[in-house]
Amino acid sequence: MNEQGVTGPQIVGSVADLRAVVAGYRRAGETLALVPTMGALHAGHIALVKAAQARAGRVAVSIFVNPTQFAPTEDFGRYPRTFEDDVAKLKEAGCDLVWAPDAAEMYPPGFATSMALTGPALGLETDFRPHFFSGVAIVVSKLFLQTGADFALFGEKDYQQLRVVTQMAADLNIPTEVVPCETVREADGLALSSRNRYLSPEERATAPVIHRALTEAAIRIRAGAAPDAAMAHASLTVAEAGLRVDYLEARNALTLAQLAAPGEPIRLLAAAWLGNTRLIDNIPV
Amino acid sequence: MNEQGVTGPQIVGSVADLRAVVAGYRRAGETLALVPTMGALHAGHIALVKAAQARAGRVAVSIFVNPTQFAPTEDFGRYPRTFEDDVAKLKEAGCDLVWAPDAAEMYPPGFATSMALTGPALGLETDFRPHFFSGVAIVVSKLFLQTGADFALFGEKDYQQLRVVTQMAADLNIPTEVVPCETVREADGLALSSRNRYLSPEERATAPVIHRALTEAAIRIRAGAAPDAAMAHASLTVAEAGLRVDYLEARNALTLAQLAAPGEPIRLLAAAWLGNTRLIDNIPV
């Protein structure tokens, strides 16, 4: 690990440079953990870096706002880009390596491969962002194979993404272990997200209603309520607060399939619009 | 390398066993080359094994008849399976490792990932076998990542497959170098293929017409004929011999795009049915 707060992380922009740095780690017998990000780092990302440091001798953070996971109507153009601030936070956190390719390094001319998933990718986000997991699967498979990381840490805040990435890596036999990390929240329950900075003060005050509604639904379900009824109640709570609900669903926590059998592990997942900002969240039951 | 012809190759059927064997090679500082096959080995495959031995300290041959690259109407069921004979040939050739998973090891329950390519996958085989390269891309990416091979050797006989696999590995940043090897032919020009054994004696006598027509077309093109005209002539030759032509095309040798500019490298590619057997071949100009 570099001398924390002194030299700062090494920053590389080409696959060749990245592989040369990682080869050096390997020669020294060190393991590598990757934290894939789109930048605009917050305390949730830093928690992933800390979890990565507990797993491996070296920690790389990728910063790449991946165009293929945004639809033309989405916020790719206005997605926050705060590279210098991100690097300062990663220096503070003692991160070793920042992998920051540009789009041409990631998708050179002639790029011809796309990926699609069924299973955990069915429904939920896919109903509203049909190309999202295709874009995520390609860029994450590339990040895993570019870095050759032993571990990759993902926040549970993007829970369906976590399950999709885990399935994809297993399906392709990518030898990178996907490690989930608990969602980091504000004191009032709002899940940390780079998109929270889009919220007006009034919206920010309203936003915790999603987590509150999910928590109440989990309590009802644990007390014996039917998951569908509990989630309908949660939907009402969120809608009454002025949000437009994309989904509020109870799913199998591993497969993300519709609930089918009593006793299966349950995850409650939500996506809703607050003004022009789309927020997602989820909790276990 | 094992003592050639004495112990025979090590045979493994699970990813865990495969990785344990390869980890042993790595600890000994050895490189690994992979020859992916569907079994039914012939001299073309053995030439790939020899080329692999010239590249790397250890050579693995995978034997897996991949169901996802066959359409329901195709010959998956009757595709030749000659495992014991294959292993005997690989022992003779001094192959170190046979990777022979079953379908459940390759595609466990819940498998959810598919892949698609544009670029070199457009047209030619795809016009007649629309799901073929999807199936090839998935299984080949898995074989590369299961073995962690430094090199993978592919015959030019399946030229479009070679270009598709090369593109896919580059696109996903899989650190396995795809190495092309020249097509091995019978004395009369017929490209070796596991499917040649389907041919009746009469069909076998007719089959070299494909290579002969391609060779004549290449001569015409080198002498200044328009590629389209030369290929139309080749089509006529093949059809007059009683074959049903799927395609006979001149394409850019690297991108497999339609010819567009004078002086670009040209590859001539053919697919035609002889009775119930589909034969493919190709040559450079």
Coordinates of C-alpha atoms in Angstrom, one line a residue:
Chain A
M1 CA 0.0 0.0 0.0
N2 CA 1.3 3.5 -0.7
E3 CA 2.0 5.9 2.1
Q4 CA -1.5 7.0 2.9
G5 CA -2.2 10.7 2.3
V6 CA 1.3 11.3 1.0
T7 CA 1.9 10.1 -2.5
G8 CA -1.7 9.5 -3.5
P9 CA -2.9 6.7 -5.8
Q10 CA -1.2 5.8 -9.1
I11 CA -3.5 7.0 -11.9
V12 CA -3.5 5.0 -15.2
G13 CA -5.6 5.6 -18.4
S14 CA -4.6 2.7 -20.7
V15 CA -5.1 -1.1 -20.4
A16 CA -1.3 -1.5 -21.1
D17 CA -0.3 0.7 -18.2
L18 CA -2.9 -0.8 -15.9
R19 CA -1.6 -4.4 -16.6
A20 CA 2.0 -3.3 -16.0
V21 CA 1.1 -1.9 -12.6
V22 CA -0.9 -5.0 -11.7
A23 CA 1.9 -7.3 -12.9
G24 CA 4.1 -5.5 -10.4
Y25 CA 1.7 -6.2 -7.6
R26 CA 1.6 -9.9 -8.7
R27 CA 5.4 -10.1 -8.8
A28 CA 5.3 -8.9 -5.2
G29 CA 2.8 -11.7 -4.3
E30 CA 0.0 -9.2 -3.6
T31 CA -3.7 -9.7 -4.1
L32 CA -5.9 -7.1 -5.7
A33 CA -9.4 -5.8 -4.9
L34 CA -11.3 -3.6 -7.3
V35 CA -14.0 -1.0 -6.5
P36 CA -15.8 -0.2 -9.8
T37 CA -17.3 3.3 -9.7
M38 CA -18.6 6.0 -12.0
G39 CA -16.8 8.7 -9.9
A40 CA -18.7 11.3 -8.0
L41 CA -17.5 9.5 -4.9
H42 CA -19.3 9.7 -1.6
A43 CA -18.9 7.9 1.8
G44 CA -20.6 4.8 0.3
H45 CA -17.7 4.4 -2.1
I46 CA -15.1 5.0 0.6
A47 CA -16.7 2.3 2.7
L48 CA -16.2 0.0 -0.3
V49 CA -12.5 1.0 -0.5
K50 CA -12.1 0.2 3.2
A51 CA -13.8 -3.2 2.8
A52 CA -11.5 -3.8 -0.2
Q53 CA -8.4 -3.0 1.9
A54 CA -9.6 -5.6 4.4
R55 CA -9.7 -8.2 1.6
A56 CA -6.6 -7.6 -0.4
G57 CA -3.1 -6.1 -0.3
R58 CA -3.8 -3.7 -3.1
V59 CA -6.9 -1.7 -3.9
A60 CA -7.8 -0.3 -7.3
V61 CA -10.8 2.0 -7.9
S62 CA -12.1 2.4 -11.4
I63 CA -13.7 5.7 -12.4
F64 CA -15.6 5.4 -15.7
V65 CA -19.0 6.9 -16.5
N66 CA -20.1 4.1 -18.8
P67 CA -22.1 5.4 -21.8
T68 CA -23.5 2.0 -22.7
Q69 CA -25.6 1.8 -19.5
F70 CA -27.4 5.1 -20.1
A71 CA -30.4 5.4 -22.5
P72 CA -30.3 8.5 -24.8
T73 CA -33.1 10.0 -22.5
E74 CA -31.1 9.5 -19.3
D75 CA -28.6 11.6 -17.4
F76 CA -25.3 10.5 -19.0
G77 CA -24.5 14.1 -20.0
R78 CA -25.3 15.7 -16.7
Y79 CA -24.0 12.8 -14.5
P80 CA -21.6 14.4 -12.0
R81 CA -17.9 14.3 -13.0
T82 CA -15.7 15.3 -10.1
F83 CA -12.4 13.6 -10.9
E84 CA -10.0 15.8 -8.9
D85 CA -12.2 15.7 -5.8
D86 CA -12.5 11.9 -6.3
V87 CA -8.8 11.4 -6.4
A88 CA -8.3 13.5 -3.3
K89 CA -10.8 11.3 -1.5
L90 CA -9.1 8.2 -2.7
K91 CA -5.7 9.5 -1.6
E92 CA -7.2 10.2 1.9
A93 CA -8.6 6.6 1.9
G94 CA -5.2 5.1 1.0
C95 CA -6.3 3.7 -2.4
D96 CA -3.4 2.4 -4.4
L97 CA -4.5 2.7 -8.0
V98 CA -7.1 4.7 -10.0
W99 CA -8.1 3.1 -13.3
A100 CA -9.6 6.0 -15.3
P101 CA -9.9 5.0 -19.0
D102 CA -11.6 7.2 -21.5
A103 CA -14.4 5.9 -23.7
A104 CA -12.1 5.3 -26.7
E105 CA -9.9 3.1 -24.5
M106 CA -12.9 1.2 -23.2
Y107 CA -14.8 0.9 -26.5
P108 CA -12.3 1.3 -29.4
P109 CA -13.5 1.6 -33.0
G110 CA -14.9 -1.7 -34.2
F111 CA -16.1 -2.8 -30.8
A112 CA -18.7 -5.4 -31.6
T113 CA -19.7 -7.4 -28.5
S114 CA -22.9 -7.1 -26.4
M115 CA -24.2 -9.1 -23.6
A116 CA -27.6 -9.9 -22.2
L117 CA -28.8 -11.6 -19.1
T118 CA -32.0 -13.3 -18.0
G119 CA -32.4 -14.6 -14.4
P120 CA -31.7 -11.8 -12.0
A121 CA -31.8 -9.2 -14.8
L122 CA -35.5 -9.9 -15.5
G123 CA -38.0 -7.2 -14.4
L124 CA -37.4 -4.4 -11.8
E125 CA -34.8 -2.0 -13.4
T126 CA -35.1 -3.8 -16.7
D127 CA -38.8 -2.9 -17.0
F128 CA -37.8 0.8 -16.9
R129 CA -34.2 0.8 -18.2
P130 CA -34.2 -2.1 -20.8
H131 CA -30.6 -1.7 -21.9
F132 CA -29.2 -0.9 -18.4
F133 CA -27.8 -4.4 -17.4
S134 CA -26.5 -5.1 -20.9
G135 CA -24.3 -2.0 -20.5
V136 CA -23.4 -2.9 -16.9
A137 CA -22.5 -6.5 -17.8
I138 CA -20.1 -5.5 -20.6
V139 CA -18.3 -2.8 -18.7
V140 CA -18.0 -4.8 -15.5
S141 CA -16.7 -7.9 -17.3
K142 CA -14.2 -5.7 -19.0
L143 CA -13.2 -4.0 -15.7
F144 CA -12.7 -7.5 -14.1
L145 CA -10.6 -8.8 -17.0
Q146 CA -8.6 -5.6 -17.5
T147 CA -7.6 -5.5 -13.8
G148 CA -7.5 -9.2 -13.2
A149 CA -8.7 -8.4 -9.7
D150 CA -9.2 -11.2 -7.1
F151 CA -12.1 -9.4 -5.6
A152 CA -14.6 -6.8 -6.7
L153 CA -16.7 -4.9 -4.2
F154 CA -20.2 -3.8 -4.9
G155 CA -22.6 -1.9 -2.7
E156 CA -26.0 -3.5 -2.0
K157 CA -27.6 -0.2 -2.8
D158 CA -27.7 -1.3 -6.4
Y159 CA -28.9 -4.7 -5.4
Q160 CA -30.2 -6.0 -8.7
Q161 CA -26.9 -4.9 -10.3
L162 CA -25.0 -6.8 -7.6
R163 CA -27.0 -10.0 -8.4
V164 CA -26.6 -9.5 -12.2
V165 CA -22.9 -9.0 -11.9
T166 CA -22.5 -12.0 -9.6
Q167 CA -24.4 -14.2 -12.1
M168 CA -22.5 -12.8 -15.1
A169 CA -19.1 -13.4 -13.5
A170 CA -20.1 -17.0 -12.5
D171 CA -21.6 -17.7 -16.0
L172 CA -18.4 -16.5 -17.8
N173 CA -16.1 -18.2 -15.2
I174 CA -14.4 -14.9 -14.6
P175 CA -12.1 -15.6 -11.7
T176 CA -13.0 -12.4 -9.7
E177 CA -15.0 -12.9 -6.6
V178 CA -17.9 -10.5 -6.3
V179 CA -18.2 -9.2 -2.7
P180 CA -21.4 -7.4 -1.6
C181 CA -21.2 -4.5 1.0
E182 CA -24.0 -3.0 3.0
T183 CA -25.6 0.2 1.9
V184 CA -24.3 3.3 3.6
R185 CA -27.1 5.7 4.7
E186 CA -27.6 9.2 5.9
A187 CA -28.8 9.6 9.5
D188 CA -32.4 9.8 8.2
G189 CA -32.1 6.6 6.3
L190 CA -31.5 8.0 2.7
A191 CA -29.2 5.6 0.9
L192 CA -26.0 7.5 -0.3
S193 CA -26.0 8.0 -4.0
S194 CA -24.1 10.2 -6.5
R195 CA -27.6 11.3 -7.8
N196 CA -28.6 12.7 -4.4
R197 CA -26.8 15.9 -5.3
Y198 CA -29.5 16.5 -7.9
L199 CA -32.1 16.9 -5.1
S200 CA -33.4 20.3 -4.1
P201 CA -33.5 21.0 -0.3
E202 CA -37.3 20.2 -0.3
E203 CA -36.8 17.0 -2.3
R204 CA -33.9 16.0 0.0
A205 CA -36.2 16.3 3.0
T206 CA -38.8 14.1 1.3
A207 CA -36.4 11.4 -0.1
P208 CA -36.1 9.2 3.1
V209 CA -39.7 8.2 2.6
I210 CA -38.5 5.4 0.4
H211 CA -36.4 3.8 3.0
R212 CA -39.0 4.4 5.7
A213 CA -41.7 2.7 3.6
L214 CA -39.5 -0.3 2.9
T215 CA -38.6 -0.6 6.6
E216 CA -42.3 -0.5 7.5
A217 CA -43.1 -3.1 4.9
A218 CA -40.3 -5.4 6.2
I219 CA -41.8 -5.1 9.7
R220 CA -45.3 -6.0 8.4
I221 CA -44.0 -9.0 6.5
R222 CA -42.0 -10.3 9.5
A223 CA -45.2 -9.9 11.5
G224 CA -47.0 -12.1 9.0
A225 CA -48.5 -9.7 6.4
A226 CA -48.6 -10.9 2.8
P227 CA -45.6 -9.4 0.9
D228 CA -47.9 -8.1 -1.9
A229 CA -50.2 -6.3 0.6
A230 CA -47.2 -4.8 2.5
M231 CA -45.6 -3.5 -0.7
A232 CA -48.9 -2.0 -1.9
H233 CA -49.1 -0.2 1.4
A234 CA -45.5 1.0 0.9
S235 CA -46.3 2.2 -2.6
L236 CA -49.1 4.3 -1.3
T237 CA -46.9 5.9 1.4
V238 CA -44.3 6.8 -1.2
A239 CA -46.8 8.1 -3.7
E240 CA -48.6 10.2 -1.1
A241 CA -45.2 11.8 -0.4
G242 CA -45.3 13.1 -4.0
L243 CA -42.9 10.5 -5.6
R244 CA -43.7 8.7 -8.9
V245 CA -43.2 5.0 -8.2
D246 CA -41.5 2.8 -10.9
Y247 CA -41.7 -0.3 -8.7
L248 CA -41.9 -1.4 -5.1
E249 CA -41.5 -5.2 -5.1
A250 CA -40.8 -8.1 -2.8
R251 CA -38.5 -10.6 -4.6
N252 CA -36.5 -13.7 -3.9
A253 CA -33.3 -12.2 -2.4
L254 CA -30.9 -14.5 -4.5
T255 CA -32.6 -15.1 -7.8
L256 CA -34.8 -11.9 -7.8
A257 CA -37.6 -14.1 -9.1
Q258 CA -41.2 -13.4 -8.0
L259 CA -41.9 -14.9 -4.6
A260 CA -43.2 -18.5 -4.9
A261 CA -42.5 -20.4 -1.8
P262 CA -43.0 -19.7 2.0
G263 CA -39.7 -19.2 3.8
E264 CA -37.6 -18.1 0.9
P265 CA -35.2 -15.1 1.6
I266 CA -36.9 -11.9 0.7
R267 CA -35.5 -8.6 -0.6
L268 CA -37.7 -5.5 -0.9
L269 CA -36.7 -3.3 -3.8
A270 CA -37.8 0.2 -4.8
A271 CA -37.3 2.8 -7.6
A272 CA -39.2 6.1 -7.6
W273 CA -38.9 9.5 -9.1
L274 CA -38.6 12.6 -7.0
G275 CA -38.9 15.5 -9.4
N276 CA -36.3 14.8 -12.2
T277 CA -34.3 12.5 -10.0
R278 CA -34.7 8.7 -9.9
L279 CA -33.9 7.1 -6.6
I280 CA -33.5 3.4 -5.9
D281 CA -33.2 1.5 -2.6
N282 CA -33.7 -1.9 -1.1
I283 CA -33.5 -3.8 2.2
P284 CA -33.6 -7.4 3.4
V285 CA -36.7 -8.6 5.3
Chain B
M1 CA 5.2 -31.7 -20.8
N2 CA 4.4 -35.3 -19.9
E3 CA 6.4 -38.2 -21.2
Q4 CA 5.0 -38.4 -24.7
G5 CA 3.0 -41.5 -25.4
V6 CA 3.6 -43.0 -21.9
T7 CA 1.4 -41.5 -19.3
G8 CA -1.1 -39.7 -21.6
P9 CA -2.8 -36.4 -20.9
Q10 CA -4.4 -35.6 -17.6
I11 CA -8.2 -35.6 -18.0
V12 CA -10.4 -33.2 -15.9
G13 CA -14.1 -32.7 -15.9
S14 CA -14.7 -29.9 -13.4
V15 CA -13.6 -26.3 -13.4
A16 CA -12.2 -26.7 -9.9
D17 CA -10.0 -29.6 -11.0
L18 CA -9.0 -27.7 -14.1
R19 CA -7.9 -24.7 -12.1
A20 CA -6.0 -26.8 -9.7
V21 CA -4.0 -28.4 -12.5
V22 CA -3.3 -25.0 -14.2
A23 CA -2.3 -23.5 -10.9
G24 CA 0.4 -26.2 -10.7
Y25 CA 1.6 -25.2 -14.1
R26 CA 1.7 -21.6 -13.0
R27 CA 3.6 -22.4 -9.9
A28 CA 6.2 -24.1 -12.0
G29 CA 6.4 -20.9 -14.2
E30 CA 5.0 -22.6 -17.2
T31 CA 2.8 -21.0 -20.0
L32 CA -0.4 -22.6 -21.3
A33 CA -1.8 -22.9 -24.7
L34 CA -5.4 -24.1 -25.3
V35 CA -6.8 -25.9 -28.4
P36 CA -10.6 -25.7 -28.2
T37 CA -12.3 -28.6 -30.0
M38 CA -15.6 -30.4 -30.2
G39 CA -13.7 -33.7 -30.3
A40 CA -13.8 -36.0 -33.4
L41 CA -10.2 -35.1 -33.7
H42 CA -8.4 -35.3 -37.1
A43 CA -5.0 -34.2 -38.4
G44 CA -6.1 -30.6 -38.4
H45 CA -6.6 -30.6 -34.7
I46 CA -3.3 -32.4 -34.1
A47 CA -1.6 -29.6 -36.2
L48 CA -3.1 -27.1 -33.7
V49 CA -1.7 -29.2 -30.8
K50 CA 1.8 -29.1 -32.4
A51 CA 1.5 -25.3 -33.0
A52 CA 0.4 -24.9 -29.4
Q53 CA 3.5 -26.9 -28.2
A54 CA 5.7 -24.5 -30.1
R55 CA 4.0 -21.5 -28.2
A56 CA 3.8 -22.7 -24.6
G57 CA 5.2 -25.1 -22.1
R58 CA 1.9 -26.8 -21.5
V59 CA -0.9 -27.6 -23.9
A60 CA -4.6 -28.2 -23.0
V61 CA -7.2 -29.5 -25.4
S62 CA -10.8 -28.9 -24.6
I63 CA -13.4 -31.4 -25.9
F64 CA -16.9 -30.1 -25.6
V65 CA -19.7 -30.5 -28.1
N66 CA -21.4 -27.1 -27.3
P67 CA -25.2 -27.4 -27.5
T68 CA -25.7 -23.6 -27.7
Q69 CA -24.0 -23.3 -31.1
F70 CA -26.4 -25.8 -32.7
A71 CA -29.9 -24.9 -33.9
P72 CA -32.6 -27.4 -33.1
T73 CA -32.6 -28.4 -36.8
E74 CA -28.8 -29.0 -36.9
D75 CA -26.6 -32.0 -36.2
F76 CA -25.9 -31.7 -32.5
G77 CA -27.4 -35.2 -31.8
R78 CA -25.5 -37.0 -34.6
Y79 CA -22.3 -34.9 -34.2
P80 CA -19.5 -37.5 -34.0
R81 CA -18.4 -38.3 -30.4
T82 CA -15.2 -40.3 -30.3
F83 CA -13.7 -39.5 -26.8
E84 CA -11.5 -42.6 -26.4
D85 CA -10.1 -42.3 -29.8
D86 CA -9.5 -38.5 -29.3
V87 CA -7.6 -39.1 -26.1
A88 CA -5.4 -41.8 -27.8
K89 CA -4.5 -39.2 -30.5
L90 CA -3.8 -36.6 -27.9
K91 CA -1.6 -39.0 -25.9
E92 CA 0.3 -39.7 -29.1
A93 CA 0.7 -35.9 -29.7
G94 CA 2.0 -35.3 -26.3
C95 CA -0.9 -33.1 -25.1
D96 CA -0.7 -32.4 -21.3
L97 CA -4.3 -31.8 -20.3
V98 CA -7.8 -32.7 -21.7
W99 CA -10.6 -30.4 -20.4
A100 CA -13.7 -32.4 -20.9
P101 CA -16.6 -30.8 -19.0
D102 CA -20.2 -32.1 -19.4
A103 CA -23.1 -29.7 -20.3
A104 CA -24.1 -29.3 -16.6
E105 CA -20.6 -28.2 -15.7
M106 CA -20.5 -25.7 -18.5
Y107 CA -24.1 -24.4 -18.2
P108 CA -25.3 -25.0 -14.6
P109 CA -28.9 -24.5 -13.6
G110 CA -29.7 -20.7 -13.6
F111 CA -27.2 -19.9 -16.3
A112 CA -28.4 -16.5 -17.6
T113 CA -25.8 -14.9 -19.8
S114 CA -25.8 -14.6 -23.6
M115 CA -23.5 -12.7 -26.0
A116 CA -24.0 -11.2 -29.4
L117 CA -21.5 -9.7 -31.9
T118 CA -21.8 -7.4 -34.8
G119 CA -18.7 -6.6 -36.9
P120 CA -17.1 -9.9 -38.2
A121 CA -20.2 -11.8 -37.1
L122 CA -22.4 -10.0 -39.6
G123 CA -23.5 -12.0 -42.7
L124 CA -21.9 -15.2 -44.1
E125 CA -22.5 -18.0 -41.5
T126 CA -24.9 -15.7 -39.5
D127 CA -27.3 -15.5 -42.5
F128 CA -27.7 -19.3 -42.3
R129 CA -27.0 -20.1 -38.7
P130 CA -28.3 -17.0 -36.8
H131 CA -27.5 -18.2 -33.3
F132 CA -24.2 -19.8 -34.2
F133 CA -21.7 -17.1 -33.1
S134 CA -23.7 -16.3 -30.0
G135 CA -23.1 -19.9 -28.9
V136 CA -19.5 -19.9 -30.0
A137 CA -18.7 -16.6 -28.2
I138 CA -20.1 -17.7 -24.9
V139 CA -18.4 -21.1 -24.9
V140 CA -15.1 -19.8 -26.1
S141 CA -15.1 -16.9 -23.5
K142 CA -15.8 -19.5 -20.9
L143 CA -13.0 -21.9 -22.1
F144 CA -10.5 -19.0 -22.1
L145 CA -11.5 -17.9 -18.6
Q146 CA -11.8 -21.4 -17.2
T147 CA -8.3 -22.4 -18.4
G148 CA -6.6 -18.9 -18.1
A149 CA -4.6 -19.9 -21.2
D150 CA -2.0 -17.5 -22.5
F151 CA -2.7 -18.6 -26.1
A152 CA -5.6 -20.2 -27.9
L153 CA -5.1 -21.8 -31.3
F154 CA -7.8 -21.8 -33.9
G155 CA -7.8 -23.2 -37.4
E156 CA -8.4 -20.9 -40.3
K157 CA -10.8 -23.4 -41.7
D158 CA -13.5 -21.8 -39.6
Y159 CA -12.3 -18.3 -40.6
Q160 CA -15.3 -16.2 -39.6
Q161 CA -15.3 -18.0 -36.2
L162 CA -11.6 -17.1 -35.9
R163 CA -12.3 -13.4 -36.6
V164 CA -15.3 -13.4 -34.3
V165 CA -13.4 -15.0 -31.4
T166 CA -10.5 -12.6 -31.9
Q167 CA -12.9 -9.7 -31.7
M168 CA -14.8 -11.0 -28.7
A169 CA -11.6 -11.6 -26.7
A170 CA -10.3 -8.1 -27.6
D171 CA -13.6 -6.5 -26.7
L172 CA -13.9 -8.2 -23.3
N173 CA -10.1 -7.7 -22.6
I174 CA -9.7 -11.4 -22.1
P175 CA -5.9 -11.8 -21.7
T176 CA -5.7 -14.9 -24.0
E177 CA -4.0 -14.3 -27.3
V178 CA -5.9 -15.9 -30.2
V179 CA -3.5 -17.5 -32.6
P180 CA -4.6 -18.5 -36.1
C181 CA -3.3 -21.7 -37.8
E182 CA -3.5 -22.6 -41.5
T183 CA -6.1 -25.0 -42.7
V184 CA -4.9 -28.6 -43.1
R185 CA -6.1 -30.2 -46.3
E186 CA -6.3 -33.6 -47.9
A187 CA -4.1 -34.2 -51.0
D188 CA -7.0 -33.2 -53.3
G189 CA -7.6 -29.9 -51.4
L190 CA -10.5 -30.8 -49.2
A191 CA -10.2 -29.0 -45.9
L192 CA -10.1 -31.5 -43.0
S193 CA -13.4 -31.4 -41.0
S194 CA -15.0 -33.7 -38.4
R195 CA -18.1 -33.5 -40.7
N196 CA -16.2 -35.1 -43.6
R197 CA -17.0 -38.5 -42.1
Y198 CA -20.7 -37.9 -43.0
L199 CA -19.8 -37.9 -46.7
S200 CA -20.6 -41.0 -48.9
P201 CA -17.7 -42.1 -51.2
E202 CA -19.4 -40.3 -54.1
E203 CA -19.8 -37.1 -52.1
R204 CA -16.2 -37.4 -50.9
A205 CA -15.0 -37.5 -54.5
T206 CA -17.1 -34.4 -55.3
A207 CA -16.2 -32.3 -52.2
P208 CA -12.9 -30.8 -53.3
V209 CA -14.8 -28.7 -55.9
I210 CA -15.2 -26.0 -53.2
H211 CA -11.5 -25.5 -52.7
R212 CA -10.9 -25.8 -56.4
A213 CA -13.5 -23.1 -57.2
L214 CA -12.1 -20.8 -54.5
T215 CA -8.5 -21.3 -55.8
E216 CA -9.6 -20.5 -59.4
A217 CA -11.5 -17.4 -58.1
A218 CA -8.3 -16.2 -56.3
I219 CA -6.3 -16.7 -59.5
R220 CA -8.8 -14.6 -61.5
I221 CA -8.9 -11.9 -58.8
R222 CA -5.1 -11.7 -58.7
A223 CA -5.2 -11.4 -62.5
G224 CA -7.5 -8.4 -62.2
A225 CA -11.0 -9.8 -62.3
A226 CA -13.7 -8.1 -60.3
P227 CA -14.2 -10.2 -57.1
D228 CA -18.0 -10.4 -57.6
A229 CA -17.6 -11.8 -61.1
A230 CA -15.0 -14.3 -60.0
M231 CA -17.2 -15.5 -57.1
A232 CA -20.2 -15.8 -59.4
H233 CA -18.1 -18.0 -61.6
A234 CA -17.1 -20.1 -58.5
S235 CA -20.7 -20.4 -57.4
L236 CA -21.6 -21.8 -60.8
T237 CA -18.7 -24.3 -60.7
V238 CA -19.8 -25.5 -57.2
A239 CA -23.5 -25.6 -58.1
E240 CA -22.8 -27.5 -61.4
A241 CA -21.0 -30.2 -59.3
G242 CA -24.3 -30.8 -57.5
L243 CA -23.8 -28.8 -54.3
R244 CA -26.4 -26.3 -52.9
V245 CA -24.5 -23.1 -52.2
D246 CA -25.2 -21.1 -49.0
Y247 CA -22.7 -18.4 -49.9
L248 CA -19.5 -17.9 -51.9
E249 CA -18.2 -14.4 -51.1
A250 CA -15.2 -12.2 -51.2
R251 CA -14.8 -10.1 -48.0
N252 CA -12.3 -7.9 -46.2
A253 CA -9.9 -10.5 -44.7
L254 CA -9.8 -8.7 -41.3
T255 CA -13.2 -7.1 -40.7
L256 CA -15.2 -9.5 -43.0
A257 CA -17.0 -6.4 -44.2
Q258 CA -18.1 -6.2 -47.8
L259 CA -15.3 -5.2 -50.1
A260 CA -15.2 -1.4 -50.4
A261 CA -11.7 -0.2 -51.3
P262 CA -9.1 -1.3 -53.9
G263 CA -6.0 -2.9 -52.3
E264 CA -7.7 -4.2 -49.1
P265 CA -6.8 -7.7 -48.0
I266 CA -9.3 -10.2 -49.4
R267 CA -10.6 -13.6 -48.1
L268 CA -12.8 -15.8 -50.2
L269 CA -15.3 -17.8 -48.1
A270 CA -17.7 -20.6 -49.0
A271 CA -20.4 -22.7 -47.5
A272 CA -22.3 -25.3 -49.4
W273 CA -24.4 -28.4 -48.9
L274 CA -23.3 -31.8 -50.3
G275 CA -26.3 -34.0 -49.7
N276 CA -27.1 -33.7 -46.0
T277 CA -23.6 -32.4 -45.1
R278 CA -22.7 -28.7 -44.9
L279 CA -19.1 -28.0 -45.8
I280 CA -17.3 -24.6 -45.3
D281 CA -13.9 -23.5 -46.6
N282 CA -12.0 -20.3 -47.3
I283 CA -8.7 -19.1 -48.7
P284 CA -6.7 -15.8 -48.9
V285 CA -6.4 -14.1 -52.3

